[in-house]
């Protein structure tokens, strides 16, 4: 089942696209897109590239669209609900997010009630645009108790990823720095290889 539309259970109308390997999989990664008010959606090219590479390595990917804008709160719950949906169908789970979605993924991973095998953040924002301490990605990474990988662009001036990386490094997280800006133009294969290798090693173990 590739490209199937999923209505994520919950009070909000969150929708996903499930990319599943042709022979199925016992592992799934939920992927959180960039800021929905700045054009972020589940068809984002970085999410699709990561998903395509995961599927080639036998891991399913659920690319998420958030429900109505809720200043990060509802979006985090959308990610948690997507993980709960996947937990009922797959043996092992991972969580991935890009930009705003990286912040969402960090907070969701630290607060979700289902087990994860790994979390990967691509150019994560440090905060989700509110004054709420519970939506701080820097604090969240310290509470993530599973393997964590960050992939960042050295020339990225859009996402304030450096505080997240600084908080993650003492936890043993892997931080991969690429010669790229926020869009990772020209290094997409490096991004997808880093993220897919990370998840394949942990979700299929």
GROMACS .gro file of C-alpha atoms in nm:
model
  205
    1UNK     CA    1   0.000   0.000   0.000
    2UNK     CA    2   0.183   0.309  -0.125
    3UNK     CA    3   0.043   0.660  -0.114
    4UNK     CA    4  -0.269   0.562   0.082
    5UNK     CA    5  -0.455   0.847   0.254
    6UNK     CA    6  -0.495   0.808   0.630
    7UNK     CA    7  -0.736   1.005   0.848
    8UNK     CA    8  -0.554   1.022   1.180
    9UNK     CA    9  -0.791   0.946   1.471
   10UNK     CA   10  -0.846   1.228   1.717
   11UNK     CA   11  -1.045   1.543   1.781
   12UNK     CA   12  -0.861   1.731   1.505
   13UNK     CA   13  -0.874   1.662   1.131
   14UNK     CA   14  -0.518   1.552   1.064
   15UNK     CA   15  -0.449   1.362   0.744
   16UNK     CA   16  -0.150   1.158   0.637
   17UNK     CA   17  -0.013   0.977   0.334
   18UNK     CA   18   0.116   0.628   0.409
   19UNK     CA   19   0.404   0.508   0.193
   20UNK     CA   20   0.447   0.135   0.251
   21UNK     CA   21   0.702  -0.099   0.089
   22UNK     CA   22   0.545  -0.335  -0.170
   23UNK     CA   23   0.595  -0.634   0.060
   24UNK     CA   24   0.477  -0.447   0.368
   25UNK     CA   25   0.680  -0.365   0.677
   26UNK     CA   26   0.680  -0.408   1.052
   27UNK     CA   27   0.839  -0.063   1.099
   28UNK     CA   28   0.704   0.288   1.039
   29UNK     CA   29   0.832   0.645   1.066
   30UNK     CA   30   0.589   0.933   1.118
   31UNK     CA   31   0.712   1.244   0.934
   32UNK     CA   32   0.616   1.598   1.047
   33UNK     CA   33   0.624   1.878   0.786
   34UNK     CA   34   0.737   2.242   0.811
   35UNK     CA   35   0.519   2.528   0.932
   36UNK     CA   36   0.171   2.503   0.777
   37UNK     CA   37   0.138   2.880   0.763
   38UNK     CA   38   0.453   2.902   0.552
   39UNK     CA   39   0.361   2.639   0.297
   40UNK     CA   40   0.455   2.330   0.494
   41UNK     CA   41   0.262   2.014   0.409
   42UNK     CA   42   0.304   1.638   0.376
   43UNK     CA   43   0.411   1.673   0.012
   44UNK     CA   44   0.723   1.870   0.111
   45UNK     CA   45   1.013   1.758  -0.110
   46UNK     CA   46   1.237   1.672   0.186
   47UNK     CA   47   0.967   1.459   0.348
   48UNK     CA   48   0.899   1.281   0.020
   49UNK     CA   49   1.269   1.217  -0.039
   50UNK     CA   50   1.315   1.073   0.310
   51UNK     CA   51   1.001   0.864   0.271
   52UNK     CA   52   1.112   0.727  -0.067
   53UNK     CA   53   1.448   0.623   0.076
   54UNK     CA   54   1.290   0.464   0.382
   55UNK     CA   55   1.051   0.262   0.165
   56UNK     CA   56   1.345   0.134  -0.042
   57UNK     CA   57   1.498   0.011   0.284
   58UNK     CA   58   1.183  -0.166   0.396
   59UNK     CA   59   1.044   0.096   0.635
   60UNK     CA   60   0.698   0.252   0.594
   61UNK     CA   61   0.651   0.628   0.631
   62UNK     CA   62   0.340   0.822   0.729
   63UNK     CA   63   0.374   1.181   0.604
   64UNK     CA   64   0.150   1.402   0.815
   65UNK     CA   65  -0.061   1.710   0.750
   66UNK     CA   66  -0.159   1.891   1.069
   67UNK     CA   67  -0.513   1.989   1.151
   68UNK     CA   68  -0.620   2.353   1.186
   69UNK     CA   69  -0.348   2.588   1.311
   70UNK     CA   70  -0.322   2.573   1.690
   71UNK     CA   71   0.009   2.750   1.771
   72UNK     CA   72   0.195   2.422   1.808
   73UNK     CA   73  -0.029   2.263   2.070
   74UNK     CA   74  -0.267   2.085   1.836
   75UNK     CA   75   0.013   2.010   1.593
   76UNK     CA   76   0.203   1.823   1.864
   77UNK     CA   77  -0.111   1.626   1.943
   78UNK     CA   78  -0.151   1.547   1.572
   79UNK     CA   79   0.198   1.395   1.576
   80UNK     CA   80   0.123   1.197   1.891
   81UNK     CA   81  -0.206   1.072   1.744
   82UNK     CA   82  -0.029   0.967   1.426
   83UNK     CA   83   0.219   0.769   1.634
   84UNK     CA   84  -0.067   0.606   1.825
   85UNK     CA   85  -0.231   0.510   1.494
   86UNK     CA   86   0.096   0.361   1.369
   87UNK     CA   87   0.156   0.178   1.699
   88UNK     CA   88  -0.158  -0.027   1.639
   89UNK     CA   89  -0.024  -0.144   1.302
   90UNK     CA   90   0.356  -0.165   1.324
   91UNK     CA   91   0.597  -0.330   1.566
   92UNK     CA   92   0.856  -0.052   1.575
   93UNK     CA   93   0.819   0.324   1.534
   94UNK     CA   94   1.033   0.626   1.458
   95UNK     CA   95   0.956   0.998   1.440
   96UNK     CA   96   1.101   1.249   1.193
   97UNK     CA   97   1.047   1.621   1.151
   98UNK     CA   98   1.181   1.901   0.935
   99UNK     CA   99   1.210   2.268   1.041
  100UNK     CA  100   0.894   2.356   1.241
  101UNK     CA  101   0.816   1.986   1.212
  102UNK     CA  102   1.149   1.913   1.379
  103UNK     CA  103   1.037   2.112   1.682
  104UNK     CA  104   0.700   1.936   1.675
  105UNK     CA  105   0.873   1.598   1.655
  106UNK     CA  106   1.102   1.678   1.948
  107UNK     CA  107   0.815   1.782   2.176
  108UNK     CA  108   0.594   1.494   2.063
  109UNK     CA  109   0.871   1.239   2.116
  110UNK     CA  110   0.930   1.364   2.469
  111UNK     CA  111   0.562   1.343   2.562
  112UNK     CA  112   0.404   1.057   2.363
  113UNK     CA  113   0.271   0.747   2.538
  114UNK     CA  114   0.388   0.487   2.285
  115UNK     CA  115   0.742   0.346   2.253
  116UNK     CA  116   0.981   0.482   1.991
  117UNK     CA  117   1.303   0.333   1.857
  118UNK     CA  118   1.450   0.657   1.725
  119UNK     CA  119   1.391   1.026   1.652
  120UNK     CA  120   1.549   1.223   1.366
  121UNK     CA  121   1.530   1.601   1.335
  122UNK     CA  122   1.620   1.792   1.019
  123UNK     CA  123   1.700   2.163   1.073
  124UNK     CA  124   1.477   2.176   1.383
  125UNK     CA  125   1.353   2.506   1.521
  126UNK     CA  126   1.437   2.574   1.884
  127UNK     CA  127   1.088   2.695   1.978
  128UNK     CA  128   0.746   2.673   1.817
  129UNK     CA  129   0.663   3.040   1.817
  130UNK     CA  130   0.485   3.067   2.150
  131UNK     CA  131   0.584   3.155   2.505
  132UNK     CA  132   0.479   2.815   2.637
  133UNK     CA  133   0.764   2.631   2.804
  134UNK     CA  134   0.614   2.294   2.712
  135UNK     CA  135   0.664   2.373   2.343
  136UNK     CA  136   1.040   2.427   2.366
  137UNK     CA  137   1.239   2.185   2.150
  138UNK     CA  138   1.559   2.258   2.344
  139UNK     CA  139   1.403   2.132   2.667
  140UNK     CA  140   1.232   1.845   2.487
  141UNK     CA  141   1.548   1.686   2.345
  142UNK     CA  142   1.685   1.635   2.695
  143UNK     CA  143   1.374   1.431   2.778
  144UNK     CA  144   1.392   1.205   2.471
  145UNK     CA  145   1.511   0.868   2.599
  146UNK     CA  146   1.567   0.694   2.264
  147UNK     CA  147   1.845   0.737   2.003
  148UNK     CA  148   1.836   1.083   1.851
  149UNK     CA  149   1.983   1.212   1.524
  150UNK     CA  150   2.007   1.572   1.406
  151UNK     CA  151   2.091   1.674   1.050
  152UNK     CA  152   2.157   2.046   1.008
  153UNK     CA  153   2.285   2.290   0.749
  154UNK     CA  154   2.592   2.495   0.836
  155UNK     CA  155   2.459   2.786   0.627
  156UNK     CA  156   2.103   2.766   0.757
  157UNK     CA  157   1.989   3.113   0.867
  158UNK     CA  158   1.618   3.024   0.885
  159UNK     CA  159   1.592   2.769   1.165
  160UNK     CA  160   1.758   2.836   1.500
  161UNK     CA  161   1.890   2.479   1.523
  162UNK     CA  162   2.208   2.547   1.719
  163UNK     CA  163   2.046   2.551   2.067
  164UNK     CA  164   1.879   2.218   1.985
  165UNK     CA  165   2.210   2.066   1.876
  166UNK     CA  166   2.385   2.199   2.186
  167UNK     CA  167   2.120   2.041   2.411
  168UNK     CA  168   2.125   1.714   2.218
  169UNK     CA  169   2.498   1.649   2.209
  170UNK     CA  170   2.536   1.571   2.585
  171UNK     CA  171   2.265   1.303   2.545
  172UNK     CA  172   2.477   1.111   2.295
  173UNK     CA  173   2.279   1.226   1.994
  174UNK     CA  174   2.436   1.211   1.649
  175UNK     CA  175   2.469   1.555   1.487
  176UNK     CA  176   2.545   1.562   1.114
  177UNK     CA  177   2.635   1.904   0.974
  178UNK     CA  178   2.609   1.950   0.597
  179UNK     CA  179   2.732   2.237   0.382
  180UNK     CA  180   2.382   2.361   0.306
  181UNK     CA  181   2.117   2.620   0.377
  182UNK     CA  182   1.774   2.555   0.519
  183UNK     CA  183   1.642   2.394   0.201
  184UNK     CA  184   1.935   2.150   0.169
  185UNK     CA  185   1.958   2.214  -0.204
  186UNK     CA  186   2.223   1.998  -0.369
  187UNK     CA  187   2.264   1.764  -0.071
  188UNK     CA  188   1.927   1.590  -0.064
  189UNK     CA  189   2.085   1.248  -0.103
  190UNK     CA  190   2.312   1.317   0.195
  191UNK     CA  191   2.005   1.408   0.402
  192UNK     CA  192   1.805   1.104   0.300
  193UNK     CA  193   2.097   0.866   0.350
  194UNK     CA  194   2.167   1.001   0.699
  195UNK     CA  195   1.804   0.981   0.809
  196UNK     CA  196   1.723   0.648   0.642
  197UNK     CA  197   2.041   0.480   0.768
  198UNK     CA  198   1.964   0.598   1.120
  199UNK     CA  199   1.613   0.456   1.115
  200UNK     CA  200   1.694   0.136   0.925
  201UNK     CA  201   1.958   0.046   1.181
  202UNK     CA  202   1.723   0.099   1.474
  203UNK     CA  203   1.376   0.010   1.350
  204UNK     CA  204   1.475  -0.309   1.171
  205UNK     CA  205   1.710  -0.434   1.445
   0.00000   0.00000   0.00000
